[in-house]
Structure formats: C-alpha cells, structure tokens
JSON list of C-alpha atoms in Angstrom, two decimals:
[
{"chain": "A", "resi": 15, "resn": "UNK", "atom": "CA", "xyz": [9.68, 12.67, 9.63]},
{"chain": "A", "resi": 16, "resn": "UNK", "atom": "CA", "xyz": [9.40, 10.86, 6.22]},
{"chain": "A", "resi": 17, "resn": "UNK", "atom": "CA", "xyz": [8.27, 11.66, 3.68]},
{"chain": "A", "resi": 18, "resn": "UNK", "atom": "CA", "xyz": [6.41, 9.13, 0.67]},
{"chain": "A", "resi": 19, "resn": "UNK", "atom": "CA", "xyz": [5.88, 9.51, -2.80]},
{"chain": "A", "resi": 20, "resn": "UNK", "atom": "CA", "xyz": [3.63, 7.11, -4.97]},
{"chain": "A", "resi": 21, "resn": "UNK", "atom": "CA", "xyz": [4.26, 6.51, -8.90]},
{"chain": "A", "resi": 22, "resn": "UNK", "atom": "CA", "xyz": [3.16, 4.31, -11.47]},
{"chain": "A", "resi": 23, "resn": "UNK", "atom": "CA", "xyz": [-0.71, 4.88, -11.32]},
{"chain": "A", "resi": 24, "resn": "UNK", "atom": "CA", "xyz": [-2.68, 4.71, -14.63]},
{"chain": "A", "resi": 25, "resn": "UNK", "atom": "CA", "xyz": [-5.22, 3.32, -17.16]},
{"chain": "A", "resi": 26, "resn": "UNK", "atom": "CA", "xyz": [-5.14, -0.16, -17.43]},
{"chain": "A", "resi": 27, "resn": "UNK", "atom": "CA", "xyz": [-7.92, -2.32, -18.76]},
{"chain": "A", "resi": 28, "resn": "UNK", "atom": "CA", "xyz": [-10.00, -4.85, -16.79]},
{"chain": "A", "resi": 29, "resn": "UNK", "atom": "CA", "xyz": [-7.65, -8.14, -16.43]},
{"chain": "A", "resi": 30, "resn": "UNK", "atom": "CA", "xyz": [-4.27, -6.13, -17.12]},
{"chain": "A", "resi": 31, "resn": "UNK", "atom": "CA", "xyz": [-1.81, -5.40, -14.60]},
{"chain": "A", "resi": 32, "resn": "UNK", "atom": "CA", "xyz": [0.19, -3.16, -13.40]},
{"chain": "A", "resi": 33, "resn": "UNK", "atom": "CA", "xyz": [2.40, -1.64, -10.56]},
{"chain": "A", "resi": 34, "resn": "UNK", "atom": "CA", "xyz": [2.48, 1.03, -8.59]},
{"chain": "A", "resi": 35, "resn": "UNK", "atom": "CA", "xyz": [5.69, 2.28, -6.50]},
{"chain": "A", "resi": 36, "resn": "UNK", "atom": "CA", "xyz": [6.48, 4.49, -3.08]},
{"chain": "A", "resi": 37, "resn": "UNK", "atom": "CA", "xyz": [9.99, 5.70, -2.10]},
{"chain": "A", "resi": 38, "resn": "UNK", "atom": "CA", "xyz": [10.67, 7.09, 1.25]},
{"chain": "A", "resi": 39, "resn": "UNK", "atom": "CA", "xyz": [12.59, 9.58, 1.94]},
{"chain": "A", "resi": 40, "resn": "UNK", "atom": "CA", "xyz": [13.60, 11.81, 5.56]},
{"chain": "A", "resi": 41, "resn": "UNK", "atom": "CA", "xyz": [14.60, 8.63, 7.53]},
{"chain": "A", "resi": 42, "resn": "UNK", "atom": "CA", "xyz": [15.78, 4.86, 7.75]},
{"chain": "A", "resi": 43, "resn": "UNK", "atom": "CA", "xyz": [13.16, 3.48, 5.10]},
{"chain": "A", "resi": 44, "resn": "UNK", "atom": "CA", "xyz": [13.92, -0.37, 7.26]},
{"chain": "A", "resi": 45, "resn": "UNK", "atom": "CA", "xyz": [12.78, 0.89, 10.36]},
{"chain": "A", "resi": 46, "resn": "UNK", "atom": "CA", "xyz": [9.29, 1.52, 8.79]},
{"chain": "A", "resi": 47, "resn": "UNK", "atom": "CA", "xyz": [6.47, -1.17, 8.54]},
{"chain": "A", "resi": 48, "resn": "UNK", "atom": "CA", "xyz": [4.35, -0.48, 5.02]},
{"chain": "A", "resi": 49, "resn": "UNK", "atom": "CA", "xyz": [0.90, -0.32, 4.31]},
{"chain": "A", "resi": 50, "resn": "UNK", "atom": "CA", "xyz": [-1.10, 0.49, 1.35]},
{"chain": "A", "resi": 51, "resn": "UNK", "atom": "CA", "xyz": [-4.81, 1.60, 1.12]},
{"chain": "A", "resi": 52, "resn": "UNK", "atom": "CA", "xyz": [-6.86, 3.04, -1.66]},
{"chain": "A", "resi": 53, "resn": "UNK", "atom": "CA", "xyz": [-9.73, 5.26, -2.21]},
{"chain": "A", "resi": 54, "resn": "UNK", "atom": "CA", "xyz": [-12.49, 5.16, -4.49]},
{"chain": "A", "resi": 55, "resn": "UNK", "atom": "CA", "xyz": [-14.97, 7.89, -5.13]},
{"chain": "A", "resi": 56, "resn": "UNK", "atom": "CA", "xyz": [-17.59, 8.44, -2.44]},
{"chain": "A", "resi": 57, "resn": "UNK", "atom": "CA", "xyz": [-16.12, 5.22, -0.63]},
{"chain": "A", "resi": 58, "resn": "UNK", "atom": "CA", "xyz": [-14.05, 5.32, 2.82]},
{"chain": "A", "resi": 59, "resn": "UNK", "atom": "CA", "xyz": [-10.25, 4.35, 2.65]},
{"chain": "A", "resi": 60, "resn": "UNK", "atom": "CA", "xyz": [-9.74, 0.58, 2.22]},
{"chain": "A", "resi": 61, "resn": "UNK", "atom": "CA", "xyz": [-6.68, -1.73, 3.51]},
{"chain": "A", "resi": 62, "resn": "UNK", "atom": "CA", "xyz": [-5.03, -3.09, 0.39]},
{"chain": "A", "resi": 63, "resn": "UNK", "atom": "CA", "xyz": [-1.78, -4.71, 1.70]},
{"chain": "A", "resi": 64, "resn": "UNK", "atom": "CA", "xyz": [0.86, -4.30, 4.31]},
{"chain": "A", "resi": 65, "resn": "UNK", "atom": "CA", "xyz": [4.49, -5.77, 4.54]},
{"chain": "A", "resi": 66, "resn": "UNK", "atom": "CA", "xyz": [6.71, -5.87, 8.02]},
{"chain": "A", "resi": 67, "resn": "UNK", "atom": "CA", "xyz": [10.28, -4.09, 8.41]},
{"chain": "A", "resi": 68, "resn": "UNK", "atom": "CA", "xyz": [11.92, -6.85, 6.77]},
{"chain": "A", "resi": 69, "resn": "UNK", "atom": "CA", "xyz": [9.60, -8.03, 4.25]},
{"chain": "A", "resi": 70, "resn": "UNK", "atom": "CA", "xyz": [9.21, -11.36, 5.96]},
{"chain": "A", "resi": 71, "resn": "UNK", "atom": "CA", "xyz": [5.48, -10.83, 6.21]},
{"chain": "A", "resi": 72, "resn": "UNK", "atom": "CA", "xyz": [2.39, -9.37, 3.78]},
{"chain": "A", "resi": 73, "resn": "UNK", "atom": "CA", "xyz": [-0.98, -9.39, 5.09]},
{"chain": "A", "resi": 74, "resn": "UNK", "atom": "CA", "xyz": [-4.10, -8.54, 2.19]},
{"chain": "A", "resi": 75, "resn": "UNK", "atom": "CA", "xyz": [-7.08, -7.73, 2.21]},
{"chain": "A", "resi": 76, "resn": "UNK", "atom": "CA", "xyz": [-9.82, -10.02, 1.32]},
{"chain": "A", "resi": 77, "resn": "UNK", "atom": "CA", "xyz": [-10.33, -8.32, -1.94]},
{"chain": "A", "resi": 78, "resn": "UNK", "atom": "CA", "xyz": [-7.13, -8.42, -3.41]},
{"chain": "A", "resi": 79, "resn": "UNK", "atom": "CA", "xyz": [-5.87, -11.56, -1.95]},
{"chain": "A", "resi": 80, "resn": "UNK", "atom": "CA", "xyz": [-4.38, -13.81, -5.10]},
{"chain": "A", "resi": 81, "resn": "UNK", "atom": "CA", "xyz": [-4.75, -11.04, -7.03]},
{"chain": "A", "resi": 82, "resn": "UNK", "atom": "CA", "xyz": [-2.16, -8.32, -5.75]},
{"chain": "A", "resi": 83, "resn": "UNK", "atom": "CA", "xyz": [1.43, -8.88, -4.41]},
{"chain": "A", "resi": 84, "resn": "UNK", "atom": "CA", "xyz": [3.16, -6.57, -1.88]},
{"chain": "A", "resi": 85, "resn": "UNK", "atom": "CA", "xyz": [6.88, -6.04, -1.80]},
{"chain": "A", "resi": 86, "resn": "UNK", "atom": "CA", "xyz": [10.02, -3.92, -0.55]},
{"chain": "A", "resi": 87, "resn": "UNK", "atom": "CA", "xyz": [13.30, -2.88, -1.78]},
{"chain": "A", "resi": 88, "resn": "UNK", "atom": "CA", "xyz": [15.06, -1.13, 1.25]},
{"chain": "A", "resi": 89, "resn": "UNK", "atom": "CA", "xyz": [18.02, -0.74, -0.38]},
{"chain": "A", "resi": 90, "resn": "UNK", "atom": "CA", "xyz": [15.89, 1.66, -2.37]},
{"chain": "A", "resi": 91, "resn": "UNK", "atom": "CA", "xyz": [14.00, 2.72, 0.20]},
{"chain": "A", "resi": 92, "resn": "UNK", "atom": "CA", "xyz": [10.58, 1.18, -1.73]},
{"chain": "A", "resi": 93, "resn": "UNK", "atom": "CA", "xyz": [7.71, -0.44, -1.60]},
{"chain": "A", "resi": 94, "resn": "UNK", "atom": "CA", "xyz": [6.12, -2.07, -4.72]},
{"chain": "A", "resi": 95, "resn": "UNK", "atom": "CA", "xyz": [2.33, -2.84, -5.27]},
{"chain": "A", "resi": 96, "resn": "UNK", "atom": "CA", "xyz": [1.63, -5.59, -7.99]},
{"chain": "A", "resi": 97, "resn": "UNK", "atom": "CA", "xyz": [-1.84, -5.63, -9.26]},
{"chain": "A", "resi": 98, "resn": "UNK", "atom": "CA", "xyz": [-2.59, -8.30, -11.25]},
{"chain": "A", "resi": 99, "resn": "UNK", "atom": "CA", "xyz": [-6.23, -9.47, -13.25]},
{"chain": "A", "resi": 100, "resn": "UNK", "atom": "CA", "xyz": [-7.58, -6.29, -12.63]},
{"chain": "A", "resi": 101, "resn": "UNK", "atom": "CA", "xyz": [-11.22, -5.42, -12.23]},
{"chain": "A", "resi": 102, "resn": "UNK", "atom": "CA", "xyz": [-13.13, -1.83, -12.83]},
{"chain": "A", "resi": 103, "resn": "UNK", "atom": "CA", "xyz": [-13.82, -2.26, -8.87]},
{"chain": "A", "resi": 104, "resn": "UNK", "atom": "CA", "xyz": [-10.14, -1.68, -8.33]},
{"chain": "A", "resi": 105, "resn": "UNK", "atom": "CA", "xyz": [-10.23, 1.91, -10.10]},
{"chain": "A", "resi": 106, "resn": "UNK", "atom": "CA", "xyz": [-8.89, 4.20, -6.62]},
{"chain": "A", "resi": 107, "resn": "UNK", "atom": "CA", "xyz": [-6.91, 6.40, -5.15]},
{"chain": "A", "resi": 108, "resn": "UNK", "atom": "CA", "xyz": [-4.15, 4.19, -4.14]},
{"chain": "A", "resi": 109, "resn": "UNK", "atom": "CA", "xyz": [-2.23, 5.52, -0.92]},
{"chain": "A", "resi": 110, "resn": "UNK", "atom": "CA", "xyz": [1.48, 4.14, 0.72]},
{"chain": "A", "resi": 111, "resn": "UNK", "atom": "CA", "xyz": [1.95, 4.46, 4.46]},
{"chain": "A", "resi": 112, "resn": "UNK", "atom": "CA", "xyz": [4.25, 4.42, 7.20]},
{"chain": "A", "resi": 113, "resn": "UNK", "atom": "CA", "xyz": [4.58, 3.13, 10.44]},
{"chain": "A", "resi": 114, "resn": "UNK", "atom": "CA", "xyz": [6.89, 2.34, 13.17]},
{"chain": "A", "resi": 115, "resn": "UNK", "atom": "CA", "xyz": [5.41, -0.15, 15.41]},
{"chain": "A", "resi": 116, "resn": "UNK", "atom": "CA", "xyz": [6.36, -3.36, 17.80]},
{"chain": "A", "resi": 117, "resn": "UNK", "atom": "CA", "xyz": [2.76, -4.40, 17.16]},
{"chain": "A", "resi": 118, "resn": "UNK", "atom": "CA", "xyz": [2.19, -3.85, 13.19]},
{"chain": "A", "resi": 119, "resn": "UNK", "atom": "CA", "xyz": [0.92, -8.16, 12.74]},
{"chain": "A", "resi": 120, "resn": "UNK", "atom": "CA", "xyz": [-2.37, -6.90, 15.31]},
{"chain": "A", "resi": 121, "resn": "UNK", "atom": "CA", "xyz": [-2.97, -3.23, 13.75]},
{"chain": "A", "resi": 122, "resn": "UNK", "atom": "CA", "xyz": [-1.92, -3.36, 9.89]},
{"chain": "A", "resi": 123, "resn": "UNK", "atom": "CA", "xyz": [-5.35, -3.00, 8.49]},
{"chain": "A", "resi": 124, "resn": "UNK", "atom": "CA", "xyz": [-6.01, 0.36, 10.78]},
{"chain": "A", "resi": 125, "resn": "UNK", "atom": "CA", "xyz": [-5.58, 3.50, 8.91]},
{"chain": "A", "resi": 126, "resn": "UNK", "atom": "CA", "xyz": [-5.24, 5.06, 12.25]},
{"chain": "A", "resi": 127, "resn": "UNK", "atom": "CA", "xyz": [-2.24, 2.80, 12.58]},
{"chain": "A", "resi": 128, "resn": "UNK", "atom": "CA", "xyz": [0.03, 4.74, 10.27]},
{"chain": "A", "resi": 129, "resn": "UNK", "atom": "CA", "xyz": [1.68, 7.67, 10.86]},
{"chain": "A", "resi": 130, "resn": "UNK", "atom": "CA", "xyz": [2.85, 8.47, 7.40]},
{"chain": "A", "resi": 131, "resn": "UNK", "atom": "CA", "xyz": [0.57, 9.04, 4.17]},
{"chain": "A", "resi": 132, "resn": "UNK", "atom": "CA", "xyz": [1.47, 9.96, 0.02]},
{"chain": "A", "resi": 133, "resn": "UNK", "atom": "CA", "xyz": [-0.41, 12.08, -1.85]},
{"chain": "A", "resi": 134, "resn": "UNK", "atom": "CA", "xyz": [-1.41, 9.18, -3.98]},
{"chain": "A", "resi": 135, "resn": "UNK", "atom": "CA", "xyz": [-1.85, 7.83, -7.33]},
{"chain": "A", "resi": 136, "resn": "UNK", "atom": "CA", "xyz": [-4.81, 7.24, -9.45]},
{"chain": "A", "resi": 137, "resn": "UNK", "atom": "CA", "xyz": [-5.47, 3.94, -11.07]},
{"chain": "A", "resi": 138, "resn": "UNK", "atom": "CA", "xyz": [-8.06, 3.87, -13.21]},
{"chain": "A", "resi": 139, "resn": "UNK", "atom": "CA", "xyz": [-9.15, 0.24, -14.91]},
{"chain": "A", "resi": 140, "resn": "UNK", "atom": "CA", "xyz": [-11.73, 0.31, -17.87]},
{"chain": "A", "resi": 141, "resn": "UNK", "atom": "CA", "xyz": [-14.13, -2.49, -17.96]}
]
C-alpha cells in the first residue's frame, strides 16, 4: 500500500506559474512509476504527465506539452508538477498516481493503469 498526498494547488492568474507537489508514503517511493491527471468540472479525468522509476523518462499530454514539466525527488519520496504560462483551461482537480509496472512507456496515459490515487488539489487560474 502507499499512500499520496498532493500540495501546492491554488489561484494563480492566466500566464503565471506554479507547482504542485505529491509525497508518498507506505512503501519504496523508487519502485513506483508516476502519473498525474486532472479534473475539471463536468469533464472526465485527463493525462497530464507521467515520469518512469528513475526519472529517465516524462511523457505529456498534448495539452501541456512545453508548457508543464514533470519531475521526481526519491530521496524525498516526490513528485513535482511545474506549470508554467498558465491558461483558465488548466483550472482542475489535479491528481498524483502510482504504479508499479514493467510496461508503464505503453500504458502511462491509462487511468486504469494506476493503482494509487491522492485526494487532490485544486488549481484554479483566473483569466
């Protein structure tokens, strides 16, 4: 089991930036691939970024890509989501999961993939 916790959601206005965080706790945060996703209101869950076990590799989706940067610290067991030139289209729910998985480069942008979900953390950007 492990468990995630997201921080560092907020207002921010349109072209600002800001970052949100997830620690893991419950078990070895390296063995765990990363992925996060976000929500909007009366929208389905959308693939925002995912980084392997080792950070070696971050895979976006095609509306962030430039735009937001996805890292890891797992000598803190966390993962870091940059957002950067925000836009009132990013305003979510913005969710961290957890997966462990030999085959994470073909099934990153699944939320079915994950096994592990935060509660969350609202970003809000004003236009």
């Amino acid at each position: 089991q492990v468990q995630l916790v997201e921080s560092g959601g907020g207002l921010v206005q349109a072209g600002g930036s800001l970052t949100v965080s997830c620690v893991a706790s419950g078990r070895t945060f390296s063995m765990f691939s990363m992925g996060w996703f976000r929500q909007a209101p009366g929208k389905q869950r959308e693939f925002v970024a995912a980084i392997t076990r080792n950070g070696v590799n971050q895979y976006y989706g095609d509306r962030v890509k430039g735009r937001f940067t996805i890292s890891r610290d797992n000598a803190k067991n966390t993962v870091y989501l940059q957002m950067s030139s925000l836009k009132a289209e990013d305003t979510a729910i913005y969710y961290c999961a957890a997966v462990v998985s030999t085959r994470f480069s073909a099934t990153y942008y699944y939320e079915t993939t994950y096994d592990y979900w935060g509660q969350g953390t609202q970003v809000t950007v004003s236009s």
